PDB file of C-alpha atoms in Angstrom:
ATOM      1  CA  MET E 862      60.837 -27.493   3.350  1.00 71.00           C
ATOM      2  CA  ILE E 863      61.547 -24.451   5.947  1.00 76.00           C
ATOM      3  CA  ALA E 864      60.878 -21.925   3.538  1.00 74.00           C
ATOM      4  CA  GLU E 865      57.641 -23.327   3.273  1.00 81.00           C
ATOM      5  CA  SER E 866      56.901 -23.188   6.987  1.00 86.00           C
ATOM      6  CA  LEU E 867      58.746 -19.980   7.414  1.00 82.00           C
ATOM      7  CA  MET E 868      56.140 -18.491   4.384  1.00 81.00           C
ATOM      8  CA  ALA E 869      53.029 -20.366   6.339  1.00 89.00           C
ATOM      9  CA  LYS E 870      54.226 -18.367   9.375  1.00 88.00           C
ATOM     10  CA  VAL E 871      54.392 -15.206   8.047  1.00 86.00           C
ATOM     11  CA  GLU E 872      50.827 -15.558   6.207  1.00 90.00           C
ATOM     12  CA  GLU E 873      49.493 -16.368   9.946  1.00 94.00           C
ATOM     13  CA  GLN E 874      51.655 -12.990  11.201  1.00 89.00           C
ATOM     14  CA  ILE E 875      49.740 -11.143   8.321  1.00 92.00           C
ATOM     15  CA  GLU E 876      46.357 -12.165   9.170  1.00 95.00           C
ATOM     16  CA  ARG E 877      47.071 -11.249  12.901  1.00 93.00           C
ATOM     17  CA  LEU E 878      48.044  -7.868  11.500  1.00 91.00           C
ATOM     18  CA  THR E 879      45.272  -6.878   9.442  1.00 94.00           C
ATOM     19  CA  HIS E 880      42.641  -8.688  12.079  1.00 95.00           C
ATOM     20  CA  LEU E 881      44.626  -5.793  14.735  1.00 90.00           C
ATOM     21  CA  ILE E 882      44.399  -2.929  12.299  1.00 91.00           C
ATOM     22  CA  ALA E 883      41.016  -3.520  11.345  1.00 92.00           C
ATOM     23  CA  MET E 884      40.268  -3.055  15.027  1.00 92.00           C
ATOM     24  CA  LEU E 885      41.806   0.360  14.883  1.00 90.00           C
ATOM     25  CA  PRO E 886      39.224   3.302  15.444  1.00 89.00           C
ATOM     26  CA  GLU E 887      39.191   5.593  12.653  1.00 86.00           C
ATOM     27  CA  GLY E 888      41.754   8.651  13.352  1.00 89.00           C
ATOM     28  CA  ALA E 889      44.189   6.524  16.094  1.00 91.00           C
ATOM     29  CA  GLU E 890      47.100   6.500  13.608  1.00 91.00           C
ATOM     30  CA  GLY E 891      47.956   9.316  15.737  1.00 93.00           C
ATOM     31  CA  TRP E 892      47.565   8.096  19.218  1.00 92.00           C
ATOM     32  CA  ALA E 893      50.617   6.829  20.542  1.00 93.00           C
ATOM     33  CA  PRO E 894      51.421   5.196  24.567  1.00 92.00           C
ATOM     34  CA  PRO E 895      52.213   8.040  26.838  1.00 93.00           C
ATOM     35  CA  VAL E 896      56.073   7.495  27.253  1.00 94.00           C
ATOM     36  CA  ALA E 897      58.981   9.119  25.906  1.00 94.00           C
ATOM     37  CA  GLY E 898      59.668   8.420  22.427  1.00 93.00           C
ATOM     38  CA  GLY E 899      56.881   6.452  21.700  1.00 93.00           C
ATOM     39  CA  TRP E 900      55.667   6.097  18.571  1.00 94.00           C
ATOM     40  CA  THR E 901      52.458   6.837  16.943  1.00 94.00           C
ATOM     41  CA  ALA E 902      50.084   3.860  15.698  1.00 93.00           C
ATOM     42  CA  GLY E 903      50.439   5.351  12.613  1.00 92.00           C
ATOM     43  CA  MET E 904      54.144   4.909  12.667  1.00 93.00           C
ATOM     44  CA  LEU E 905      53.923   1.644  14.120  1.00 92.00           C
ATOM     45  CA  MET E 906      52.197   0.527  11.322  1.00 90.00           C
ATOM     46  CA  GLY E 907      54.328   2.104   8.874  1.00 90.00           C
ATOM     47  CA  HIS E 908      57.464   0.090  10.334  1.00 90.00           C
ATOM     48  CA  LEU E 909      55.644  -3.099  10.021  1.00 89.00           C
ATOM     49  CA  LEU E 910      54.753  -2.749   6.704  1.00 88.00           C
ATOM     50  CA  ASP E 911      58.642  -1.655   5.989  1.00 88.00           C
ATOM     51  CA  CYS E 912      59.259  -5.101   8.064  1.00 88.00           C
ATOM     52  CA  LEU E 913      56.761  -7.044   5.785  1.00 88.00           C
ATOM     53  CA  ALA E 914      58.512  -5.854   2.766  1.00 87.00           C
ATOM     54  CA  GLY E 915      61.721  -7.372   3.863  1.00 87.00           C
ATOM     55  CA  PHE E 916      60.374 -10.713   4.073  1.00 85.00           C
ATOM     56  CA  CYS E 917      59.294 -10.285   0.732  1.00 86.00           C
ATOM     57  CA  ALA E 918      62.059  -9.067  -0.539  1.00 87.00           C
ATOM     58  CA  VAL E 919      63.770 -12.204   0.747  1.00 87.00           C
ATOM     59  CA  PHE E 920      61.310 -14.722  -0.515  1.00 86.00           C
ATOM     60  CA  GLN E 921      61.720 -12.936  -4.127  1.00 88.00           C
ATOM     61  CA  ALA E 922      65.622 -13.645  -3.866  1.00 89.00           C
ATOM     62  CA  ALA E 923      64.973 -17.209  -2.895  1.00 86.00           C
ATOM     63  CA  PHE E 924      62.223 -17.823  -5.659  1.00 87.00           C
ATOM     64  CA  PRO E 925      62.746 -15.421  -8.269  1.00 90.00           C
ATOM     65  CA  GLU E 926      60.840 -16.902 -10.989  1.00 92.00           C
ATOM     66  CA  ARG E 927      57.879 -18.093  -8.738  1.00 89.00           C
ATOM     67  CA  LEU E 928      57.733 -15.030  -6.841  1.00 87.00           C
ATOM     68  CA  ALA E 929      58.832 -12.346  -9.850  1.00 88.00           C
ATOM     69  CA  HIS E 930      55.372 -10.577  -9.440  1.00 88.00           C
ATOM     70  CA  PHE E 931      57.066  -9.408  -5.921  1.00 85.00           C
ATOM     71  CA  GLU E 932      59.285  -7.190  -7.685  1.00 82.00           C
ATOM     72  CA  GLU E 933      56.262  -4.730  -8.209  1.00 82.00           C
ATOM     73  CA  LEU E 934      55.929  -4.044  -4.878  1.00 78.00           C
ATOM     74  CA  ARG E 935      59.269  -2.685  -4.664  1.00 76.00           C
ATOM     75  CA  ARG E 936      57.844   0.581  -5.812  1.00 78.00           C
ATOM     76  CA  LEU E 937      55.419   0.959  -3.164  1.00 78.00           C
ATOM     77  CA  PRO E 938      56.651   3.403  -0.396  1.00 79.00           C
ATOM     78  CA  VAL E 939      56.991   1.743   3.260  1.00 78.00           C
ATOM     79  CA  ASN E 940      58.398   3.160   6.791  1.00 81.00           C
ATOM     80  CA  ARG E 941      55.955   5.760   6.838  1.00 86.00           C
ATOM     81  CA  ALA E 942      53.160   6.469   8.811  1.00 89.00           C
ATOM     82  CA  ARG E 943      49.791   5.116   7.593  1.00 88.00           C
ATOM     83  CA  THR E 944      46.436   5.576   8.102  1.00 88.00           C
ATOM     84  CA  ALA E 945      44.919   1.669   9.491  1.00 90.00           C
ATOM     85  CA  GLY E 946      42.910   1.910   5.623  1.00 89.00           C
ATOM     86  CA  GLU E 947      46.457   2.984   3.577  1.00 88.00           C
ATOM     87  CA  ALA E 948      48.164   0.151   5.970  1.00 89.00           C
ATOM     88  CA  LEU E 949      45.326  -2.795   5.077  1.00 89.00           C
ATOM     89  CA  GLU E 950      45.449  -2.039   1.306  1.00 88.00           C
ATOM     90  CA  ALA E 951      49.060  -1.756   1.507  1.00 86.00           C
ATOM     91  CA  ILE E 952      49.128  -5.472   3.065  1.00 85.00           C
TER      92      ILE E 952
END
């Protein structure tokens, strides 16, 4: 089924995301690339958590009974700057 294939791909991307976040040195959340308007690493992590929350919302809407526990995720804050530890905990 397409939903299972999509979920497998999202899980793969979550694994990659957690791997990359875990590689950030402590205090790196304030680093930003030297370009105009560049986001800090912390802002990027917050944005990626917001994207992940969107996928969770879609999956929960598609499978409301099976993923009813996703409802509690709606209370978690997203789309704000995070430290690496906060991002990993949120994921």
